[in-house]
PDB file of C-alpha atoms and ligand atoms in Angstrom:
ATOM      1  CA  MET A   1       6.380 -14.635  14.228  1.00  0.00           C
ATOM      2  CA  MET A   2       9.289 -17.114  13.578  1.00  0.00           C
ATOM      3  CA  LEU A   3      11.673 -18.255  16.396  1.00  0.00           C
ATOM      4  CA  SER A   4      15.277 -19.137  15.569  1.00  0.00           C
ATOM      5  CA  ALA A   5      17.880 -20.232  17.915  1.00  0.00           C
ATOM      6  CA  PHE A   6      21.719 -19.859  17.785  1.00  0.00           C
ATOM      7  CA  PRO A   7      24.608 -21.049  20.081  1.00  0.00           C
ATOM      8  CA  VAL A   8      26.239 -18.550  22.362  1.00  0.00           C
ATOM      9  CA  THR A   9      30.005 -19.021  22.737  1.00  0.00           C
ATOM     10  CA  SER A  10      32.633 -17.830  25.238  1.00  0.00           C
ATOM     11  CA  ASP A  11      35.742 -15.981  24.142  1.00  0.00           C
ATOM     12  CA  GLU A  12      37.558 -19.480  24.057  1.00  0.00           C
ATOM     13  CA  ASN A  13      34.894 -20.731  21.700  1.00  0.00           C
ATOM     14  CA  TYR A  14      33.041 -22.942  24.020  1.00  0.00           C
ATOM     15  CA  THR A  15      29.247 -23.200  23.839  1.00  0.00           C
ATOM     16  CA  ILE A  16      27.947 -21.601  27.065  1.00  0.00           C
ATOM     17  CA  GLY A  17      24.383 -21.258  26.082  1.00  0.00           C
ATOM     18  CA  LYS A  18      21.672 -20.729  23.504  1.00  0.00           C
ATOM     19  CA  GLY A  19      20.172 -17.375  22.042  1.00  0.00           C
ATOM     20  CA  PHE A  20      16.817 -16.954  20.590  1.00  0.00           C
ATOM     21  CA  VAL A  21      15.578 -14.394  18.173  1.00  0.00           C
ATOM     22  CA  TRP A  22      11.884 -13.700  17.168  1.00  0.00           C
ATOM     23  CA  TRP A  23      11.437 -12.569  13.457  1.00  0.00           C
ATOM     24  CA  ASP A  24       8.459 -10.868  12.453  1.00  0.00           C
ATOM     25  CA  VAL A  25       7.618 -12.497   9.178  1.00  0.00           C
ATOM     26  CA  THR A  26       4.037 -11.580   9.055  1.00  0.00           C
ATOM     27  CA  LYS A  27       4.399  -8.669   6.525  1.00  0.00           C
ATOM     28  CA  ALA A  28       6.495 -10.848   4.289  1.00  0.00           C
ATOM     29  CA  GLN A  29       4.032 -13.687   4.386  1.00  0.00           C
ATOM     30  CA  GLU A  30       1.268 -11.201   3.607  1.00  0.00           C
ATOM     31  CA  VAL A  31       3.058  -9.835   0.575  1.00  0.00           C
ATOM     32  CA  ASP A  32       3.743 -13.495  -0.637  1.00  0.00           C
ATOM     33  CA  LYS A  33       0.041 -14.341  -0.070  1.00  0.00           C
ATOM     34  CA  LEU A  34      -1.209 -11.411  -2.027  1.00  0.00           C
ATOM     35  CA  LYS A  35       1.160 -12.125  -4.840  1.00  0.00           C
ATOM     36  CA  SER A  36      -0.080 -15.778  -5.042  1.00  0.00           C
ATOM     37  CA  ASP A  37      -3.660 -14.667  -4.738  1.00  0.00           C
ATOM     38  CA  LEU A  38      -3.281 -12.213  -7.595  1.00  0.00           C
ATOM     39  CA  ILE A  39      -1.691 -14.855  -9.826  1.00  0.00           C
ATOM     40  CA  SER A  40      -4.354 -17.330  -9.058  1.00  0.00           C
ATOM     41  CA  MET A  41      -7.031 -14.800  -9.641  1.00  0.00           C
ATOM     42  CA  VAL A  42      -5.538 -13.572 -12.916  1.00  0.00           C
ATOM     43  CA  SER A  43      -5.057 -17.013 -14.287  1.00  0.00           C
ATOM     44  CA  HIS A  44      -8.436 -18.194 -13.380  1.00  0.00           C
ATOM     45  CA  GLU A  45     -10.343 -15.059 -14.560  1.00  0.00           C
ATOM     46  CA  PHE A  46      -8.391 -14.919 -17.737  1.00  0.00           C
ATOM     47  CA  LYS A  47      -9.306 -18.364 -18.776  1.00  0.00           C
ATOM     48  CA  THR A  48     -12.995 -17.901 -19.626  1.00  0.00           C
ATOM     49  CA  PRO A  49     -12.712 -14.804 -21.829  1.00  0.00           C
ATOM     50  CA  ILE A  50      -9.536 -16.164 -23.590  1.00  0.00           C
ATOM     51  CA  THR A  51     -11.144 -19.498 -24.387  1.00  0.00           C
ATOM     52  CA  SER A  52     -14.268 -17.790 -25.672  1.00  0.00           C
ATOM     53  CA  ILE A  53     -12.267 -15.397 -27.800  1.00  0.00           C
ATOM     54  CA  LYS A  54     -10.123 -18.204 -29.319  1.00  0.00           C
ATOM     55  CA  GLY A  55     -13.372 -20.353 -30.107  1.00  0.00           C
ATOM     56  CA  SER A  56     -15.107 -17.233 -31.856  1.00  0.00           C
ATOM     57  CA  VAL A  57     -11.962 -16.314 -33.749  1.00  0.00           C
ATOM     58  CA  GLU A  58     -11.645 -19.947 -34.998  1.00  0.00           C
ATOM     59  CA  THR A  59     -15.254 -19.944 -36.086  1.00  0.00           C
ATOM     60  CA  LEU A  60     -14.689 -16.511 -37.918  1.00  0.00           C
ATOM     61  CA  LEU A  61     -11.585 -17.823 -39.690  1.00  0.00           C
ATOM     62  CA  ARG A  62     -13.823 -20.775 -41.102  1.00  0.00           C
ATOM     63  CA  VAL A  63     -16.562 -18.369 -42.172  1.00  0.00           C
ATOM     64  CA  ASP A  64     -17.401 -18.172 -45.735  1.00  0.00           C
ATOM     65  CA  ALA A  65     -18.114 -14.996 -47.476  1.00  0.00           C
ATOM     66  CA  GLU A  66     -21.851 -16.014 -47.719  1.00  0.00           C
ATOM     67  CA  TRP A  67     -22.314 -16.128 -43.933  1.00  0.00           C
ATOM     68  CA  GLU A  68     -24.875 -13.959 -42.524  1.00  0.00           C
ATOM     69  CA  GLU A  69     -23.707 -10.518 -41.519  1.00  0.00           C
ATOM     70  CA  ASP A  70     -25.773 -10.549 -38.230  1.00  0.00           C
ATOM     71  CA  PHE A  71     -23.966 -13.721 -37.066  1.00  0.00           C
ATOM     72  CA  LYS A  72     -20.451 -12.248 -37.767  1.00  0.00           C
ATOM     73  CA  ARG A  73     -21.590  -9.143 -35.831  1.00  0.00           C
ATOM     74  CA  GLU A  74     -22.806 -11.235 -32.913  1.00  0.00           C
ATOM     75  CA  MET A  75     -19.347 -13.106 -32.809  1.00  0.00           C
ATOM     76  CA  LEU A  76     -17.495  -9.910 -32.936  1.00  0.00           C
ATOM     77  CA  THR A  77     -19.608  -8.383 -30.237  1.00  0.00           C
ATOM     78  CA  GLY A  78     -18.875 -11.298 -27.965  1.00  0.00           C
ATOM     79  CA  ILE A  79     -15.121 -11.026 -28.693  1.00  0.00           C
ATOM     80  CA  HIS A  80     -15.326  -7.234 -27.831  1.00  0.00           C
ATOM     81  CA  GLU A  81     -16.989  -8.053 -24.608  1.00  0.00           C
ATOM     82  CA  ASP A  82     -14.418 -10.581 -23.680  1.00  0.00           C
ATOM     83  CA  ILE A  83     -11.660  -8.233 -24.350  1.00  0.00           C
ATOM     84  CA  ASP A  84     -13.263  -5.608 -22.216  1.00  0.00           C
ATOM     85  CA  ARG A  85     -13.269  -8.019 -19.382  1.00  0.00           C
ATOM     86  CA  ILE A  86      -9.456  -8.780 -19.692  1.00  0.00           C
ATOM     87  CA  GLN A  87      -8.958  -5.054 -19.889  1.00  0.00           C
ATOM     88  CA  GLU A  88     -10.759  -4.651 -16.560  1.00  0.00           C
ATOM     89  CA  LEU A  89      -8.846  -7.490 -14.901  1.00  0.00           C
ATOM     90  CA  VAL A  90      -5.408  -5.952 -16.084  1.00  0.00           C
ATOM     91  CA  ASN A  91      -6.567  -2.616 -14.816  1.00  0.00           C
ATOM     92  CA  ASP A  92      -7.639  -3.932 -11.528  1.00  0.00           C
ATOM     93  CA  TRP A  93      -4.295  -5.683 -11.205  1.00  0.00           C
ATOM     94  CA  LEU A  94      -2.328  -2.657 -12.027  1.00  0.00           C
ATOM     95  CA  ASP A  95      -4.313  -0.462  -9.764  1.00  0.00           C
ATOM     96  CA  ILE A  96      -3.801  -2.832  -6.669  1.00  0.00           C
ATOM     97  CA  SER A  97      -0.046  -2.996  -7.536  1.00  0.00           C
ATOM     98  CA  ARG A  98       0.071   0.864  -7.749  1.00  0.00           C
ATOM     99  CA  ILE A  99      -1.807   1.111  -4.318  1.00  0.00           C
ATOM    100  CA  ASP A 100       0.680  -1.192  -2.749  1.00  0.00           C
ATOM    101  CA  ALA A 101       3.655   0.641  -4.162  1.00  0.00           C
ATOM    102  CA  LYS A 102       1.911   4.052  -3.006  1.00  0.00           C
ATOM    103  CA  ALA A 103       2.329   5.100  -6.554  1.00  0.00           C
ATOM    104  CA  ILE A 104      -1.306   5.639  -7.566  1.00  0.00           C
ATOM    105  CA  GLY A 105      -0.263   8.971  -9.061  1.00  0.00           C
ATOM    106  CA  LEU A 106      -3.165  11.345  -8.340  1.00  0.00           C
ATOM    107  CA  ASP A 107      -3.802  14.391 -10.605  1.00  0.00           C
ATOM    108  CA  ARG A 108      -5.464  16.510  -7.967  1.00  0.00           C
ATOM    109  CA  GLU A 109      -7.363  19.680  -8.600  1.00  0.00           C
ATOM    110  CA  PRO A 110     -10.342  21.583  -7.187  1.00  0.00           C
ATOM    111  CA  VAL A 111     -13.263  19.450  -8.456  1.00  0.00           C
ATOM    112  CA  ARG A 112     -17.008  19.994  -7.885  1.00  0.00           C
ATOM    113  CA  PRO A 113     -18.439  16.759  -6.246  1.00  0.00           C
ATOM    114  CA  SER A 114     -21.328  17.064  -8.472  1.00  0.00           C
ATOM    115  CA  VAL A 115     -19.215  16.805 -11.725  1.00  0.00           C
ATOM    116  CA  VAL A 116     -17.527  13.614 -10.191  1.00  0.00           C
ATOM    117  CA  VAL A 117     -21.079  12.021  -9.715  1.00  0.00           C
ATOM    118  CA  ASP A 118     -22.373  13.090 -13.042  1.00  0.00           C
ATOM    119  CA  ASN A 119     -19.213  11.757 -14.925  1.00  0.00           C
ATOM    120  CA  ALA A 120     -19.629   8.330 -13.175  1.00  0.00           C
ATOM    121  CA  ILE A 121     -23.337   8.213 -13.994  1.00  0.00           C
ATOM    122  CA  LYS A 122     -22.430   8.793 -17.732  1.00  0.00           C
ATOM    123  CA  LYS A 123     -19.913   6.133 -17.650  1.00  0.00           C
ATOM    124  CA  LEU A 124     -22.419   3.346 -16.747  1.00  0.00           C
ATOM    125  CA  PRO A 125     -22.920   1.109 -19.732  1.00  0.00           C
ATOM    126  CA  LYS A 126     -26.434   1.611 -21.094  1.00  0.00           C
ATOM    127  CA  HIS A 127     -27.300  -2.216 -21.291  1.00  0.00           C
ATOM    128  CA  PHE A 128     -26.157  -2.664 -17.611  1.00  0.00           C
ATOM    129  CA  ALA A 129     -28.037   0.326 -16.336  1.00  0.00           C
ATOM    130  CA  SER A 130     -31.289  -0.156 -18.153  1.00  0.00           C
ATOM    131  CA  GLY A 131     -34.140  -0.535 -15.651  1.00  0.00           C
ATOM    132  CA  VAL A 132     -32.184   1.151 -12.994  1.00  0.00           C
ATOM    133  CA  THR A 133     -33.299   4.296 -11.290  1.00  0.00           C
ATOM    134  CA  ILE A 134     -30.717   6.763 -10.376  1.00  0.00           C
ATOM    135  CA  GLU A 135     -31.498   9.679  -8.083  1.00  0.00           C
ATOM    136  CA  SER A 136     -28.830  12.407  -7.286  1.00  0.00           C
ATOM    137  CA  THR A 137     -29.409  15.208  -4.836  1.00  0.00           C
ATOM    138  CA  VAL A 138     -25.740  16.256  -5.036  1.00  0.00           C
ATOM    139  CA  GLU A 139     -25.980  20.110  -5.184  1.00  0.00           C
ATOM    140  CA  LYS A 140     -23.523  22.302  -7.472  1.00  0.00           C
ATOM    141  CA  SER A 141     -23.184  24.508  -4.482  1.00  0.00           C
ATOM    142  CA  LEU A 142     -21.210  22.067  -2.357  1.00  0.00           C
ATOM    143  CA  PRO A 143     -17.682  22.956  -1.515  1.00  0.00           C
ATOM    144  CA  PHE A 144     -14.974  21.931  -3.993  1.00  0.00           C
ATOM    145  CA  ILE A 145     -13.000  18.826  -3.114  1.00  0.00           C
ATOM    146  CA  TYR A 146      -9.421  18.333  -3.730  1.00  0.00           C
ATOM    147  CA  GLY A 147      -9.162  15.369  -6.076  1.00  0.00           C
ATOM    148  CA  ASP A 148      -8.358  13.442  -9.093  1.00  0.00           C
ATOM    149  CA  ARG A 149     -11.597  13.545 -11.035  1.00  0.00           C
ATOM    150  CA  ILE A 150     -10.954  10.453 -13.006  1.00  0.00           C
ATOM    151  CA  ARG A 151     -10.000   8.363 -10.047  1.00  0.00           C
ATOM    152  CA  LEU A 152     -13.051   9.582  -8.007  1.00  0.00           C
ATOM    153  CA  ALA A 153     -15.387   8.873 -10.815  1.00  0.00           C
ATOM    154  CA  GLN A 154     -13.783   5.255 -10.986  1.00  0.00           C
ATOM    155  CA  VAL A 155     -14.722   4.984  -7.251  1.00  0.00           C
ATOM    156  CA  MET A 156     -18.208   6.146  -7.792  1.00  0.00           C
ATOM    157  CA  LEU A 157     -18.758   3.997 -10.778  1.00  0.00           C
ATOM    158  CA  ASN A 158     -17.603   1.003  -8.744  1.00  0.00           C
ATOM    159  CA  LEU A 159     -20.154   1.727  -6.037  1.00  0.00           C
ATOM    160  CA  PHE A 160     -23.053   2.145  -8.699  1.00  0.00           C
ATOM    161  CA  THR A 161     -21.847  -1.063 -10.363  1.00  0.00           C
ATOM    162  CA  ASN A 162     -22.135  -3.050  -6.993  1.00  0.00           C
ATOM    163  CA  ALA A 163     -25.462  -1.383  -6.185  1.00  0.00           C
ATOM    164  CA  ILE A 164     -26.860  -2.740  -9.385  1.00  0.00           C
ATOM    165  CA  ARG A 165     -24.989  -6.286  -9.313  1.00  0.00           C
ATOM    166  CA  TYR A 166     -26.006  -7.138  -5.685  1.00  0.00           C
ATOM    167  CA  ASN A 167     -29.588  -6.487  -6.152  1.00  0.00           C
ATOM    168  CA  GLU A 168     -32.593  -8.681  -6.818  1.00  0.00           C
ATOM    169  CA  ARG A 169     -35.032  -6.096  -7.413  1.00  0.00           C
ATOM    170  CA  SER A 170     -35.247  -3.192  -9.718  1.00  0.00           C
ATOM    171  CA  PRO A 171     -32.175  -1.393  -8.469  1.00  0.00           C
ATOM    172  CA  GLN A 172     -32.786   2.133  -7.025  1.00  0.00           C
ATOM    173  CA  ILE A 173     -29.592   4.093  -6.340  1.00  0.00           C
ATOM    174  CA  LYS A 174     -29.789   7.261  -4.311  1.00  0.00           C
ATOM    175  CA  ILE A 175     -26.719   9.695  -4.152  1.00  0.00           C
ATOM    176  CA  LEU A 176     -26.596  12.162  -1.298  1.00  0.00           C
ATOM    177  CA  ALA A 177     -23.894  14.508  -0.165  1.00  0.00           C
ATOM    178  CA  SER A 178     -23.079  16.653   2.808  1.00  0.00           C
ATOM    179  CA  TYR A 179     -20.068  18.307   4.291  1.00  0.00           C
ATOM    180  CA  ASP A 180     -18.418  19.517   7.355  1.00  0.00           C
ATOM    181  CA  GLU A 181     -15.567  22.001   7.817  1.00  0.00           C
ATOM    182  CA  LYS A 182     -12.915  19.501   6.289  1.00  0.00           C
ATOM    183  CA  TYR A 183     -14.544  16.874   4.141  1.00  0.00           C
ATOM    184  CA  VAL A 184     -17.483  16.366   1.581  1.00  0.00           C
ATOM    185  CA  HIS A 185     -19.250  13.216   2.233  1.00  0.00           C
ATOM    186  CA  ILE A 186     -20.861  11.514  -0.731  1.00  0.00           C
ATOM    187  CA  SER A 187     -23.194   8.435  -0.130  1.00  0.00           C
ATOM    188  CA  VAL A 188     -24.522   5.792  -2.537  1.00  0.00           C
ATOM    189  CA  ALA A 189     -27.570   4.076  -1.251  1.00  0.00           C
ATOM    190  CA  ASP A 190     -29.275   1.036  -2.797  1.00  0.00           C
ATOM    191  CA  ASN A 191     -32.171  -1.163  -2.297  1.00  0.00           C
ATOM    192  CA  GLY A 192     -30.074  -4.332  -2.912  1.00  0.00           C
ATOM    193  CA  ILE A 193     -29.581  -7.562  -0.872  1.00  0.00           C
ATOM    194  CA  GLY A 194     -27.547  -5.849   1.796  1.00  0.00           C
ATOM    195  CA  ILE A 195     -24.490  -7.245   3.632  1.00  0.00           C
ATOM    196  CA  ASN A 196     -24.570  -9.229   6.984  1.00  0.00           C
ATOM    197  CA  SER A 197     -22.973  -7.249   9.771  1.00  0.00           C
ATOM    198  CA  GLU A 198     -20.310 -10.079  10.143  1.00  0.00           C
ATOM    199  CA  HIS A 199     -18.994  -9.231   6.611  1.00  0.00           C
ATOM    200  CA  LEU A 200     -19.257  -5.549   6.701  1.00  0.00           C
ATOM    201  CA  ASP A 201     -15.704  -4.761   7.806  1.00  0.00           C
ATOM    202  CA  LYS A 202     -14.269  -7.459   5.551  1.00  0.00           C
ATOM    203  CA  VAL A 203     -15.754  -6.161   2.247  1.00  0.00           C
ATOM    204  CA  PHE A 204     -12.947  -3.687   1.801  1.00  0.00           C
ATOM    205  CA  ASP A 205     -10.345  -6.541   1.980  1.00  0.00           C
ATOM    206  CA  ARG A 206      -8.770  -7.846  -1.147  1.00  0.00           C
ATOM    207  CA  PHE A 207     -10.504 -10.814  -2.768  1.00  0.00           C
ATOM    208  CA  TYR A 208     -13.325 -10.784  -0.124  1.00  0.00           C
ATOM    209  CA  CYS A 209     -16.528 -11.936  -1.626  1.00  0.00           C
ATOM    210  CA  VAL A 210     -19.632 -12.499   0.467  1.00  0.00           C
ATOM    211  CA  GLU A 211     -21.184 -15.864  -0.298  1.00  0.00           C
ATOM    212  CA  ASN A 212     -24.593 -14.661  -1.351  1.00  0.00           C
ATOM    213  CA  GLY A 213     -25.785 -17.996  -2.600  1.00  0.00           C
ATOM    214  CA  LYS A 214     -27.713 -16.626  -5.639  1.00  0.00           C
ATOM    215  CA  ILE A 215     -25.758 -13.713  -6.414  1.00  0.00           C
ATOM    216  CA  ARG A 216     -22.170 -14.467  -7.478  1.00  0.00           C
ATOM    217  CA  PRO A 217     -21.445 -12.626 -10.590  1.00  0.00           C
ATOM    218  CA  SER A 218     -18.789 -14.139 -12.831  1.00  0.00           C
ATOM    219  CA  GLY A 219     -16.980 -10.889 -13.230  1.00  0.00           C
ATOM    220  CA  SER A 220     -16.538 -10.530  -9.506  1.00  0.00           C
ATOM    221  CA  THR A 221     -12.985 -10.566  -8.210  1.00  0.00           C
ATOM    222  CA  GLY A 222     -13.385  -9.059  -4.838  1.00  0.00           C
ATOM    223  CA  LEU A 223     -10.902  -6.241  -5.854  1.00  0.00           C
ATOM    224  CA  GLY A 224     -13.326  -3.500  -6.394  1.00  0.00           C
ATOM    225  CA  LEU A 225     -13.895  -2.144  -2.960  1.00  0.00           C
ATOM    226  CA  ALA A 226     -10.258  -2.589  -2.097  1.00  0.00           C
ATOM    227  CA  ILE A 227      -9.324  -0.358  -4.947  1.00  0.00           C
ATOM    228  CA  CYS A 228     -11.915   2.238  -4.030  1.00  0.00           C
ATOM    229  CA  LYS A 229     -10.485   2.315  -0.352  1.00  0.00           C
ATOM    230  CA  GLY A 230      -6.889   2.668  -1.785  1.00  0.00           C
ATOM    231  CA  ILE A 231      -8.019   5.507  -4.044  1.00  0.00           C
ATOM    232  CA  VAL A 232     -10.072   7.369  -1.458  1.00  0.00           C
ATOM    233  CA  GLU A 233      -7.219   6.920   1.240  1.00  0.00           C
ATOM    234  CA  ALA A 234      -4.620   8.240  -1.182  1.00  0.00           C
ATOM    235  CA  HIS A 235      -6.782  11.298  -1.228  1.00  0.00           C
ATOM    236  CA  GLY A 236      -6.467  11.636   2.527  1.00  0.00           C
ATOM    237  CA  GLY A 237     -10.095  10.413   2.880  1.00  0.00           C
ATOM    238  CA  CYS A 238     -11.945   7.420   4.053  1.00  0.00           C
ATOM    239  CA  ILE A 239     -14.766   4.978   2.902  1.00  0.00           C
ATOM    240  CA  ARG A 240     -17.261   3.153   5.079  1.00  0.00           C
ATOM    241  CA  ALA A 241     -20.279   0.919   4.705  1.00  0.00           C
ATOM    242  CA  GLU A 242     -23.490   0.526   6.509  1.00  0.00           C
ATOM    243  CA  SER A 243     -26.132  -2.158   5.572  1.00  0.00           C
ATOM    244  CA  SER A 244     -29.183  -3.975   6.587  1.00  0.00           C
ATOM    245  CA  GLN A 245     -29.455  -7.543   5.035  1.00  0.00           C
ATOM    246  CA  GLY A 246     -32.460  -7.746   2.647  1.00  0.00           C
ATOM    247  CA  LEU A 247     -32.952  -3.884   2.678  1.00  0.00           C
ATOM    248  CA  GLY A 248     -29.906  -2.330   1.115  1.00  0.00           C
ATOM    249  CA  SER A 249     -26.596  -0.715   1.676  1.00  0.00           C
ATOM    250  CA  VAL A 250     -25.033   2.653   1.912  1.00  0.00           C
ATOM    251  CA  PHE A 251     -21.415   3.413   0.961  1.00  0.00           C
ATOM    252  CA  THR A 252     -20.006   6.727   1.882  1.00  0.00           C
ATOM    253  CA  ILE A 253     -16.766   8.276   0.816  1.00  0.00           C
ATOM    254  CA  SER A 254     -15.252  11.339   2.603  1.00  0.00           C
ATOM    255  CA  ILE A 255     -12.960  13.442   0.479  1.00  0.00           C
ATOM    256  CA  PRO A 256     -11.011  16.554   1.866  1.00  0.00           C
ATOM    257  CA  GLN A 257     -12.312  19.831   0.632  1.00  0.00           C
ATOM    258  CA  TYR A 258     -10.075  22.089  -1.577  1.00  0.00           C
ATOM    259  CA  ASN A 259      -8.970  24.834   0.867  1.00  0.00           C
ATOM    260  CA  CYS A 260      -6.932  27.754  -0.203  1.00  0.00           C
ATOM    261  CA  ASP A 261      -6.116  29.130   3.280  1.00  0.00           C
ATOM    262  CA  GLY A 262      -9.709  28.713   4.397  1.00  0.00           C
ATOM    263  CA  ASP A 263     -11.000  30.578   1.490  1.00  0.00           C
ATOM    264  CA  LYS A 264     -13.779  28.739  -0.544  1.00  0.00           C
ATOM    265  CA  TYR A 265     -12.573  28.063  -4.163  1.00  0.00           C
ATOM    266  CA  GLU A 266     -14.681  29.733  -6.740  1.00  0.00           C
ATOM    267  CA  GLU A 267     -14.412  28.796 -10.491  1.00  0.00           C
ATOM    268  CA  THR A 268     -13.446  31.542 -12.679  1.00  0.00           C
TER     269      THR A 268
HETATM  270  P1  LIG B 301     -16.578  -7.825  -6.307  1.00  0.00           P
HETATM  271  O1  LIG B 301     -17.776  -7.085  -6.560  1.00  0.00           O
HETATM  272  O2  LIG B 301     -15.711  -7.902  -7.428  1.00  0.00           O
HETATM  273  O3  LIG B 301     -16.754  -9.132  -5.645  1.00  0.00           O
HETATM  274  P2  LIG B 301     -16.026  -5.764  -4.396  1.00  0.00           P
HETATM  275  O4  LIG B 301     -14.734  -5.605  -3.555  1.00  0.00           O
HETATM  276  O5  LIG B 301     -16.449  -4.606  -5.078  1.00  0.00           O
HETATM  277  O6  LIG B 301     -15.715  -7.082  -5.132  1.00  0.00           O
HETATM  278  O7  LIG B 301     -17.034  -6.218  -3.201  1.00  0.00           O
HETATM  279  C1  LIG B 301     -16.737  -7.197  -2.291  1.00  0.00           C
HETATM  280  C2  LIG B 301     -18.050  -7.974  -1.885  1.00  0.00           C
HETATM  281  O8  LIG B 301     -18.872  -7.062  -1.091  1.00  0.00           O
HETATM  282  C3  LIG B 301     -19.095  -8.434  -3.103  1.00  0.00           C
HETATM  283  O9  LIG B 301     -18.551  -9.679  -3.449  1.00  0.00           O
HETATM  284  C4  LIG B 301     -20.316  -8.525  -2.437  1.00  0.00           C
HETATM  285  O10 LIG B 301     -20.581  -9.798  -1.759  1.00  0.00           O
HETATM  286  C5  LIG B 301     -20.207  -7.370  -1.363  1.00  0.00           C
HETATM  287  N1  LIG B 301     -20.935  -6.188  -1.762  1.00  0.00           N
HETATM  288  C6  LIG B 301     -20.294  -5.078  -2.335  1.00  0.00           C
HETATM  289  N2  LIG B 301     -21.036  -3.984  -2.631  1.00  0.00           N
HETATM  290  C7  LIG B 301     -22.307  -4.409  -2.275  1.00  0.00           C
HETATM  291  C8  LIG B 301     -23.679  -3.965  -2.369  1.00  0.00           C
HETATM  292  N3  LIG B 301     -23.864  -2.685  -2.699  1.00  0.00           N
HETATM  293  N4  LIG B 301     -24.669  -4.537  -1.885  1.00  0.00           N
HETATM  294  C9  LIG B 301     -24.484  -5.915  -1.344  1.00  0.00           C
HETATM  295  N5  LIG B 301     -23.171  -6.533  -1.338  1.00  0.00           N
HETATM  296  C10 LIG B 301     -22.210  -5.884  -1.714  1.00  0.00           C
END
């Protein structure tokens, strides 16, 4: 809140007192803070991949035709990974801006929950998921949800990525689902480092990163769960987390079922 004072004058223009107005500037300050946080995140996170791409390209430009094919391939693979990273940052930034503008633009249709889960599993990069056990008990017979299959797979993929990243053992992910009369609930359980209860509510806030000492991945921006929350809430659903430090975490999303006047949707 901001207090401003102004003189109160009589009809004859004599000052007869002072008036006060309280302005609620919290919202404007929050928006300004978000903008400056985004700008500093983007400039900071972009620096590393851009510097690395520049170095590799300069080396390749000096390359003589005789250079080893393997060496060139290694350089190009590195450039490709750096470009992926930049693309991820830009996408995160765009998603957060769309969520803020309530313009996430969902393409909703009746979707099988098991399809969302399977699509997300397929999208996990092979090198990242090697040594990871993923067990899904999401039945095909679950009620259809009313959702954007691409956006929901993005949410699941983000939860899988975190389950692998914030883990010091061989990651084990279990995906479970249940439903009530309105929602389908999909949970992603991991055997990772867990989250202390004091941080649990805040992990969905933008830029919130728990200081985990050993685990602070370079690609971490603190936007992933905020984006998941924005996407799930745009569906009229919710996301929540439960965790035991040192044992693991469970993230659950609840998405409204597709409902044709109470009839169950059947695929034709
Ligand atoms: P990022 O991973 O980019 O930092 P997120 O918004 O996805 O951002 O996560 C916020 C924070 O929550 C992470 O920095 C991490 O400390 C914590 N976190 C998220 N998922 C898990 C998980 N499955 N296990 C332990 N900690 C997690």
